[in-house]
PDB file of C-alpha atoms in Angstrom:
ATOM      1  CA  UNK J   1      10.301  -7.504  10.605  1.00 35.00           C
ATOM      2  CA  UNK J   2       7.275  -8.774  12.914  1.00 35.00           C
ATOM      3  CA  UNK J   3       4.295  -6.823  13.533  1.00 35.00           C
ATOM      4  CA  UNK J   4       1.262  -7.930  15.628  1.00 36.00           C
ATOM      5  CA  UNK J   5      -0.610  -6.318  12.937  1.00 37.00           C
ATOM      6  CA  UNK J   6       0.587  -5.009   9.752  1.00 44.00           C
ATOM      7  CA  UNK J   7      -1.031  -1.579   8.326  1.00 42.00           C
ATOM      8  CA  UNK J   8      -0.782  -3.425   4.422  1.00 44.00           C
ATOM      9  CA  UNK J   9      -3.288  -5.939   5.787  1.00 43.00           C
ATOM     10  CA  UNK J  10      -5.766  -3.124   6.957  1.00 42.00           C
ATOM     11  CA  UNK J  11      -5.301  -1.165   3.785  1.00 44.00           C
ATOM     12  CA  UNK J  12      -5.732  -4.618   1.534  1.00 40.00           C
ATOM     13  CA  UNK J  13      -8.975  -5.121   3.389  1.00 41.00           C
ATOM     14  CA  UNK J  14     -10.302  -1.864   3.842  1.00 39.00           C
ATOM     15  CA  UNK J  15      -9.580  -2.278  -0.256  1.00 43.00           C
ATOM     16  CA  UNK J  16     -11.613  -5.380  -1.031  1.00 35.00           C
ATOM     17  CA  UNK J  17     -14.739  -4.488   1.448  1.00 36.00           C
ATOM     18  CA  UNK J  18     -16.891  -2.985  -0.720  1.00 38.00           C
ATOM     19  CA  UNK J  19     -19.114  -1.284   2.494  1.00 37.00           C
ATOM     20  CA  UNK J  20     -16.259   0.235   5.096  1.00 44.00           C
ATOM     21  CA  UNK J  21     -17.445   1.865   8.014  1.00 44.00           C
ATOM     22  CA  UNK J  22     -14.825   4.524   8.766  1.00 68.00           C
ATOM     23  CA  UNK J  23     -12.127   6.505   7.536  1.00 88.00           C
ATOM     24  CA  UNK J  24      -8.700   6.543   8.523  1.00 96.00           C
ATOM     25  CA  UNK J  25      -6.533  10.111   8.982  1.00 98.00           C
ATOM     26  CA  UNK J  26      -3.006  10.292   9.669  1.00 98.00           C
ATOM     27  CA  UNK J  27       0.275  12.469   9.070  1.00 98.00           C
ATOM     28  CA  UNK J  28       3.511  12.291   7.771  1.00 98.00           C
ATOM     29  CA  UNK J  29       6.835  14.480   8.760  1.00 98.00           C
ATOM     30  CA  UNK J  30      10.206  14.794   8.237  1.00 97.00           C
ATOM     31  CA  UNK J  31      11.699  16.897  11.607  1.00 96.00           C
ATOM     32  CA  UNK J  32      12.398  15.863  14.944  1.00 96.00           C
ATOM     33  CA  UNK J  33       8.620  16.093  16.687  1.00 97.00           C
ATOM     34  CA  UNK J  34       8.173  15.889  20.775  1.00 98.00           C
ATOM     35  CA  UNK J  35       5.784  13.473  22.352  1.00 98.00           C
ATOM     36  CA  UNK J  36       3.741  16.654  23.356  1.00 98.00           C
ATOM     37  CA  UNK J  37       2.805  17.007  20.290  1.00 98.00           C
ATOM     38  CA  UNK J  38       2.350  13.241  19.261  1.00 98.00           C
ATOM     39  CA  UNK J  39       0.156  13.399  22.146  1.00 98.00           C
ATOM     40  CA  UNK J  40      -2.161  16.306  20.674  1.00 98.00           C
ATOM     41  CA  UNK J  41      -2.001  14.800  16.832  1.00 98.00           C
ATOM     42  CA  UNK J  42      -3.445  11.496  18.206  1.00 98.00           C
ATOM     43  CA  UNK J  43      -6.012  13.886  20.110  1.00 98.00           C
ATOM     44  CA  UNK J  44      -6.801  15.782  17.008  1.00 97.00           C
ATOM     45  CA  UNK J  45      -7.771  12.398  15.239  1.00 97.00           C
ATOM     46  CA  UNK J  46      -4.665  11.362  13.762  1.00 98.00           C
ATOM     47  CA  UNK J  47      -4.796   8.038  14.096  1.00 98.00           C
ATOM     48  CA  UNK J  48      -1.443   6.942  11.635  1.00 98.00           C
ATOM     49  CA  UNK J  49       2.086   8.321  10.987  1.00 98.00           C
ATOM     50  CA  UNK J  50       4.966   7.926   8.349  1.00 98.00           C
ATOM     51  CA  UNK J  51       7.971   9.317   9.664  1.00 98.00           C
ATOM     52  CA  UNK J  52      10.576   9.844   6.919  1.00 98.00           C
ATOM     53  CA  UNK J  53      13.589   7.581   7.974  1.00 98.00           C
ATOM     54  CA  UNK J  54      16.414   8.182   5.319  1.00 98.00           C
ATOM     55  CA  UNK J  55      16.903  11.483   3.683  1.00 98.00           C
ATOM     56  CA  UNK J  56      17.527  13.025   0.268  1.00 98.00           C
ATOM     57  CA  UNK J  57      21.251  13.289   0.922  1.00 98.00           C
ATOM     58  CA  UNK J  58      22.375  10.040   1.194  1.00 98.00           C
ATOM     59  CA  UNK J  59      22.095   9.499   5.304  1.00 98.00           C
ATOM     60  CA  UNK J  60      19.528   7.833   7.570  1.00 98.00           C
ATOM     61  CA  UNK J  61      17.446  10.454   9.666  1.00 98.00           C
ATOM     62  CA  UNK J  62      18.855  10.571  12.630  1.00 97.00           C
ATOM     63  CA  UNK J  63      15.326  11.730  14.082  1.00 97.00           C
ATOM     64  CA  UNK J  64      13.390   8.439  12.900  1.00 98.00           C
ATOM     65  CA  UNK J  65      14.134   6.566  16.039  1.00 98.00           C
ATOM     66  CA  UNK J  66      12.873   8.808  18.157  1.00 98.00           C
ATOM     67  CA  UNK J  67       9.420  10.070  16.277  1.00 98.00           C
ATOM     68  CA  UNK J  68       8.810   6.382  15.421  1.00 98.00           C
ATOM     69  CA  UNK J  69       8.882   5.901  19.072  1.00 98.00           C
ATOM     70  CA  UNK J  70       6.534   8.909  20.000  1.00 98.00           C
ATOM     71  CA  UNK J  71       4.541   8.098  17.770  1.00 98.00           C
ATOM     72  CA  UNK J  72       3.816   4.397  18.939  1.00 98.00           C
ATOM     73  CA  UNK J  73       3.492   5.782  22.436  1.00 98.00           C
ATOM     74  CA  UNK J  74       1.125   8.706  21.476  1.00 98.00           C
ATOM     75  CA  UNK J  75      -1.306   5.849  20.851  1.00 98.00           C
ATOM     76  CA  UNK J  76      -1.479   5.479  17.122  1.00 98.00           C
ATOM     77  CA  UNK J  77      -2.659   2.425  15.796  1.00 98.00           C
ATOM     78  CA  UNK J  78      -0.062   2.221  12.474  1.00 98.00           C
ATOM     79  CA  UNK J  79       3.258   3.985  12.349  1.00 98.00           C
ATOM     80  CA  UNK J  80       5.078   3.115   9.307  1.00 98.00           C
ATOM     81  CA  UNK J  81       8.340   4.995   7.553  1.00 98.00           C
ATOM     82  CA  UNK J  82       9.881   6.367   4.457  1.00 98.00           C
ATOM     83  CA  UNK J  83      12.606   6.539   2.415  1.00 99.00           C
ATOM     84  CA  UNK J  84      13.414   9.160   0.377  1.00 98.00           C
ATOM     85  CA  UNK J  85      16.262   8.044  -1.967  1.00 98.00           C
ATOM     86  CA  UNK J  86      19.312   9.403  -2.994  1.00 98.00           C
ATOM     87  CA  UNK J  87      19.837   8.783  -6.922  1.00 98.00           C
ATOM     88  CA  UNK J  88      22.664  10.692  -7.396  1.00 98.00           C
ATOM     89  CA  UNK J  89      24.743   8.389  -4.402  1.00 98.00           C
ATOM     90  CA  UNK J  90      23.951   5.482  -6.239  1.00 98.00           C
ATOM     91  CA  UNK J  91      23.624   1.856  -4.037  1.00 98.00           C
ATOM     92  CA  UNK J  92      20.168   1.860  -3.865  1.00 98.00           C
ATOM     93  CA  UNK J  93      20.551  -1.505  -1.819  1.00 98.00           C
ATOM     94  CA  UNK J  94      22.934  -0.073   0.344  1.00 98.00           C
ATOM     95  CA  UNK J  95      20.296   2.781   0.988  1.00 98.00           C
ATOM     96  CA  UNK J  96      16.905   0.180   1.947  1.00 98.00           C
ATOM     97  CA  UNK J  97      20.143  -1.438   3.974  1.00 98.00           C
ATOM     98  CA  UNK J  98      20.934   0.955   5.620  1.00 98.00           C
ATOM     99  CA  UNK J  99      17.467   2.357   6.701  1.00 98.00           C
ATOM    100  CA  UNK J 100      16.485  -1.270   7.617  1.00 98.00           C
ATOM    101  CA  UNK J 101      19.581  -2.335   9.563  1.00 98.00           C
ATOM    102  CA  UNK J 102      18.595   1.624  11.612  1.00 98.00           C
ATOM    103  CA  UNK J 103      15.145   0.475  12.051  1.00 98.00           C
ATOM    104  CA  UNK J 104      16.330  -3.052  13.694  1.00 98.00           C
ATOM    105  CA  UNK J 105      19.601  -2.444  15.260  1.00 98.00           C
ATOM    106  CA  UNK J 106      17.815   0.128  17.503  1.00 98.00           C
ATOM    107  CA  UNK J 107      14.677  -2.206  18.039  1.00 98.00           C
ATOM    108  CA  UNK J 108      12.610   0.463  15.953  1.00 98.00           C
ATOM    109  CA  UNK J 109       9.115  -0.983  15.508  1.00 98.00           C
ATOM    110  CA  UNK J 110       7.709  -0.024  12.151  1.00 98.00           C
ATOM    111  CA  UNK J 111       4.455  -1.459  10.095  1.00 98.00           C
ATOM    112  CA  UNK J 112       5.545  -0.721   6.131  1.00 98.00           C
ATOM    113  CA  UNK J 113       8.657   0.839   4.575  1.00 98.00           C
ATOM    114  CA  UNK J 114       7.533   3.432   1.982  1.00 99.00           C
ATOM    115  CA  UNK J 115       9.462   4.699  -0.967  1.00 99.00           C
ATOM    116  CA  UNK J 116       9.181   8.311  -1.610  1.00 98.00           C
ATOM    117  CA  UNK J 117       9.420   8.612  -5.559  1.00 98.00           C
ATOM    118  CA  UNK J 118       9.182  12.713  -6.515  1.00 98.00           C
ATOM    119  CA  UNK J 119      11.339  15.796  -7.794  1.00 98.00           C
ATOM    120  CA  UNK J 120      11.957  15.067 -11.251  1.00 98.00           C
ATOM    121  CA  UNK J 121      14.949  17.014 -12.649  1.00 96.00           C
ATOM    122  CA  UNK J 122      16.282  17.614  -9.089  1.00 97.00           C
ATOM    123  CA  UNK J 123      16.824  14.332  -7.300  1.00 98.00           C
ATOM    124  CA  UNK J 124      16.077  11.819 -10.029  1.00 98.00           C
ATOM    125  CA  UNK J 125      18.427  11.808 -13.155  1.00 98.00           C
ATOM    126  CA  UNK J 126      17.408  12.608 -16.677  1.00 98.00           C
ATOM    127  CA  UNK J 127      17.387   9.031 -18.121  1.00 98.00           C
ATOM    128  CA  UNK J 128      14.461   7.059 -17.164  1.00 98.00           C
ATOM    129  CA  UNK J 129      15.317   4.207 -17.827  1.00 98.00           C
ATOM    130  CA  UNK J 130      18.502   4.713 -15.596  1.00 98.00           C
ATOM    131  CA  UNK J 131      16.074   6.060 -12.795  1.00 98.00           C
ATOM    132  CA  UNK J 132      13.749   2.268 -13.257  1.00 98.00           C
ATOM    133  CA  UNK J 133      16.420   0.312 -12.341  1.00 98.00           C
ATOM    134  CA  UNK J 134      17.678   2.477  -9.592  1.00 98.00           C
ATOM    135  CA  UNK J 135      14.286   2.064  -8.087  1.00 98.00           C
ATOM    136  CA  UNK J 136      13.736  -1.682  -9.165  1.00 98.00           C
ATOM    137  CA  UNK J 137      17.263  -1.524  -6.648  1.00 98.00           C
ATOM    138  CA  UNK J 138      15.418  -0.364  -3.750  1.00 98.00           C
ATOM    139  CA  UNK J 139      12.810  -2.787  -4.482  1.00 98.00           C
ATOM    140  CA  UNK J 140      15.059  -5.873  -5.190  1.00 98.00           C
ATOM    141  CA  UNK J 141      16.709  -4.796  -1.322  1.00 98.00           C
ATOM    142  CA  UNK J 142      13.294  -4.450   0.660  1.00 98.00           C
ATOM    143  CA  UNK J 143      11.616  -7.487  -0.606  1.00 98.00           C
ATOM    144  CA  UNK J 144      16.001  -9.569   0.290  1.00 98.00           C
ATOM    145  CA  UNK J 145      14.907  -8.042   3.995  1.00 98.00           C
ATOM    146  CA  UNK J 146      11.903  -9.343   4.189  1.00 98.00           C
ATOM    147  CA  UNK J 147       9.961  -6.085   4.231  1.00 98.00           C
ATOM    148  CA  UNK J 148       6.823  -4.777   3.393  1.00 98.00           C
ATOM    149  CA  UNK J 149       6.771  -1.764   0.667  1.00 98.00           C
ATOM    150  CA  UNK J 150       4.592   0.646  -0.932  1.00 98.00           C
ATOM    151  CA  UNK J 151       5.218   3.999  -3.129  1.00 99.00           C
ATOM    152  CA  UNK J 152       4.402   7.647  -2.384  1.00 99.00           C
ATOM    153  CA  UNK J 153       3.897   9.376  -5.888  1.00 98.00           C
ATOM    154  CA  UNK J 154       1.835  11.136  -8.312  1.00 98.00           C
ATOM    155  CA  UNK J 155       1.664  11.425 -11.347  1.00 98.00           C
ATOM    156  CA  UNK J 156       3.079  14.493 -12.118  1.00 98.00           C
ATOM    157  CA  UNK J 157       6.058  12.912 -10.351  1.00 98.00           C
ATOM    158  CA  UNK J 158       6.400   9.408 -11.368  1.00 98.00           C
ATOM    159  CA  UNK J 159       5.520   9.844 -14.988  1.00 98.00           C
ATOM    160  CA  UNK J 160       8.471  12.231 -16.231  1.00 98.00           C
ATOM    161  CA  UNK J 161      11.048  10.056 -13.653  1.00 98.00           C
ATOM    162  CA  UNK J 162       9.933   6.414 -14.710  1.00 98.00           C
ATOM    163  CA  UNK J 163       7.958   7.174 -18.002  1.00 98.00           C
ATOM    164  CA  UNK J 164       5.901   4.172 -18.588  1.00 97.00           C
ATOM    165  CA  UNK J 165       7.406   2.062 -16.323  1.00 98.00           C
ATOM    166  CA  UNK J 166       4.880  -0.051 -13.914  1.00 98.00           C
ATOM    167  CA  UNK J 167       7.367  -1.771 -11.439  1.00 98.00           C
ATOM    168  CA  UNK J 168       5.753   0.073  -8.209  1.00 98.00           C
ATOM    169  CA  UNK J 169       2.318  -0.996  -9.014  1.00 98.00           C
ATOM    170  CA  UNK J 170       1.957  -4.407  -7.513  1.00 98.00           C
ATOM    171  CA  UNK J 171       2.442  -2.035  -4.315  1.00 98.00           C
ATOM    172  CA  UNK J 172       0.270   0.066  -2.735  1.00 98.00           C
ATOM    173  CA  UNK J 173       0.187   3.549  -3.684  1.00 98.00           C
ATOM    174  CA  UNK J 174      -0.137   6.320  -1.497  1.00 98.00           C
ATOM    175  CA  UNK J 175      -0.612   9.257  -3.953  1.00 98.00           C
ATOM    176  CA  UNK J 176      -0.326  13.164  -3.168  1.00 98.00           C
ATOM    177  CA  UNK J 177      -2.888  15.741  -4.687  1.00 98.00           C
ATOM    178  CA  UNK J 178      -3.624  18.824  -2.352  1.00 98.00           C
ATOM    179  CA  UNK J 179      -6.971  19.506  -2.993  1.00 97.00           C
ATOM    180  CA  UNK J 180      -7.721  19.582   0.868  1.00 97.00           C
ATOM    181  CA  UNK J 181     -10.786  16.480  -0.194  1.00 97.00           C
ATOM    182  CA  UNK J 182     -10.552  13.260   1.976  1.00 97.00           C
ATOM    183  CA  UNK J 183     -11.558  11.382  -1.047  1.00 97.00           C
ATOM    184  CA  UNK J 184      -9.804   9.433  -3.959  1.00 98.00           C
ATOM    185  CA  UNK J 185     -12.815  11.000  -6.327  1.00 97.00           C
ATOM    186  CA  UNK J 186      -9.841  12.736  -7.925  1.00 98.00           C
ATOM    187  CA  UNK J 187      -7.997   9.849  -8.528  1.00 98.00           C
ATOM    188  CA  UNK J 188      -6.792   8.979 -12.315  1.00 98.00           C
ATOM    189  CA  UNK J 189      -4.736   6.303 -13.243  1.00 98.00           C
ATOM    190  CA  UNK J 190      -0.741   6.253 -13.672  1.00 98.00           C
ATOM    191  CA  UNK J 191       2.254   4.162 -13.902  1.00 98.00           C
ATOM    192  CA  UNK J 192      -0.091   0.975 -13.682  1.00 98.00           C
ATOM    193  CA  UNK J 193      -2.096   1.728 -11.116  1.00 98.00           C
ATOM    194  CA  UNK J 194      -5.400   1.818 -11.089  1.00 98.00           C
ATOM    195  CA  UNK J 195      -6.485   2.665  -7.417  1.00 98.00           C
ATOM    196  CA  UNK J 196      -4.758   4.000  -4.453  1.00 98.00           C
ATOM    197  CA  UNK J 197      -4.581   2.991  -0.911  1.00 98.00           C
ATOM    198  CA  UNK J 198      -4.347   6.521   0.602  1.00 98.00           C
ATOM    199  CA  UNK J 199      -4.309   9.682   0.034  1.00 98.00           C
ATOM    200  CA  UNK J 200      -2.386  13.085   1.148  1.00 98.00           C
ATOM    201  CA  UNK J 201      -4.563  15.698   0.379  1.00 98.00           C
ATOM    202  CA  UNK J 202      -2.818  18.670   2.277  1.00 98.00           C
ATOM    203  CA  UNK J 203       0.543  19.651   2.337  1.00 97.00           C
ATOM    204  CA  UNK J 204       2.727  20.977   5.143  1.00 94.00           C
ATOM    205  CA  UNK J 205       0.365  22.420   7.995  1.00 97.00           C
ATOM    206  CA  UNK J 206       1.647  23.424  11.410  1.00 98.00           C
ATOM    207  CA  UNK J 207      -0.723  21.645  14.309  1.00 97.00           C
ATOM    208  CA  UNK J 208       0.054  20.967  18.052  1.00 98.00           C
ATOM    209  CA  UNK J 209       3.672  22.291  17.542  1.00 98.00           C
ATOM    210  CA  UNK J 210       4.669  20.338  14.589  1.00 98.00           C
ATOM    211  CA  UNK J 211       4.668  20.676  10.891  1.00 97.00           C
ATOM    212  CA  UNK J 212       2.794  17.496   9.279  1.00 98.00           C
ATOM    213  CA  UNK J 213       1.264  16.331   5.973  1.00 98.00           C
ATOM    214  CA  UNK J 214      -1.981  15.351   6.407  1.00 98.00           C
ATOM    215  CA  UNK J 215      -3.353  11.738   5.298  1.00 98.00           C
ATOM    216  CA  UNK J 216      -6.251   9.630   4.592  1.00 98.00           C
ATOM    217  CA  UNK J 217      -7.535   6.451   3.229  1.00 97.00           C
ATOM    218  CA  UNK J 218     -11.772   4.686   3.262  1.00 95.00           C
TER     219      UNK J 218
END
């Protein structure tokens, strides 16, 4: 994957500068979205997007293309992806694979591939153990391609699917609490980590047309 400039190296910085001078909001989605209404998110101030990429039932989204695209030509500075995995298909590689090969056979451009860890009980099994080295899978796969990962969690998610486990946290995290506060004030550590690199702090919200997540990070 080559990026003029990658969207971990602004988060890592915007990390380690103790004084930064903005913040950052974005979006994330999971359904097909026009350019119209890319157009009036980047308007809005939405300045980032994470398009979801391979869904919950075992398939790449056959609407990433397409939104990654519009996104990118909206005019936002980072547009990354996700992943959200299918546990109960097994082949985690075969799943990062999958997405990746997607992403490049179709000349997708895309800053960081994110791993969408959540729904304990429903798409996670019950050992956790089992569920660790499913995602140490997708993990092993991303970093064999060559590309850049981090985890979207929480703790009421990750804790009761991984139990102590720390494997995500030499990745960034991008944790969800919906308090509607553009600020990690509310942040507590879990699973090893002991700060976050952004935040989605309101769940699904219908704007210009489209239903979104809405994002932030210092």
């Amino acid at each position: 994957m080559k990026c003029s400039f990658s969207f971990l190296a602004l988060v890592v910085a915007l990390c380690y500068f103790s004084a930064p001078v903005f913040a950052t909001y974005g979006l994330d989605l999971s359904q097909a979205t026009s350019q119209a209404s890319f157009d009036c998110l980047h308007q809005n101030g939405y300045d980032f997007a994470v398009v979801r990429c391979y869904q919950s039932v075992g398939r790449v989204d056959p609407n990433c293309g397409d939104s990654v695209n519009r996104a990118w030509a909206s005019g936002m500075a980072h547009v990354d992806v996700y992943l959200f995995p299918c546990f109960s298909c097994g082949n985690p590689a075969g799943q990062v694979s999958a997405t990746i090969s997607y992403l490049r056979n179709n000349n997708v451009k895309f800053g960081m591939l994110w791993f969408d860890i959540e729904g304990p009980g429903t798409y996670w099994g019950s050992s956790q153990s089992a569920n660790a080295n499913f995602f140490a899978g997708l993990v092993s796969e991303a970093r064999a391609l060559g590309v850049t990962i981090g985890i979207y969690t929480s703790a009421s998610q990750w804790n009761p699917i991984m139990g102590g486990y720390t494997g995500g946290s030499p990745y960034p995290l991008w944790y969800a609490h919906y308090d509607g506060s553009a600020s990690f004030s509310d942040f507590s550590a879990f699973g090893g980590w002991t700060k976050p690199s952004i935040k989605q702090f309101a769940g699904t919200t219908a704007i210009c047309s489209a239903g979104i997540d809405k994002n932030w990070y210092p």
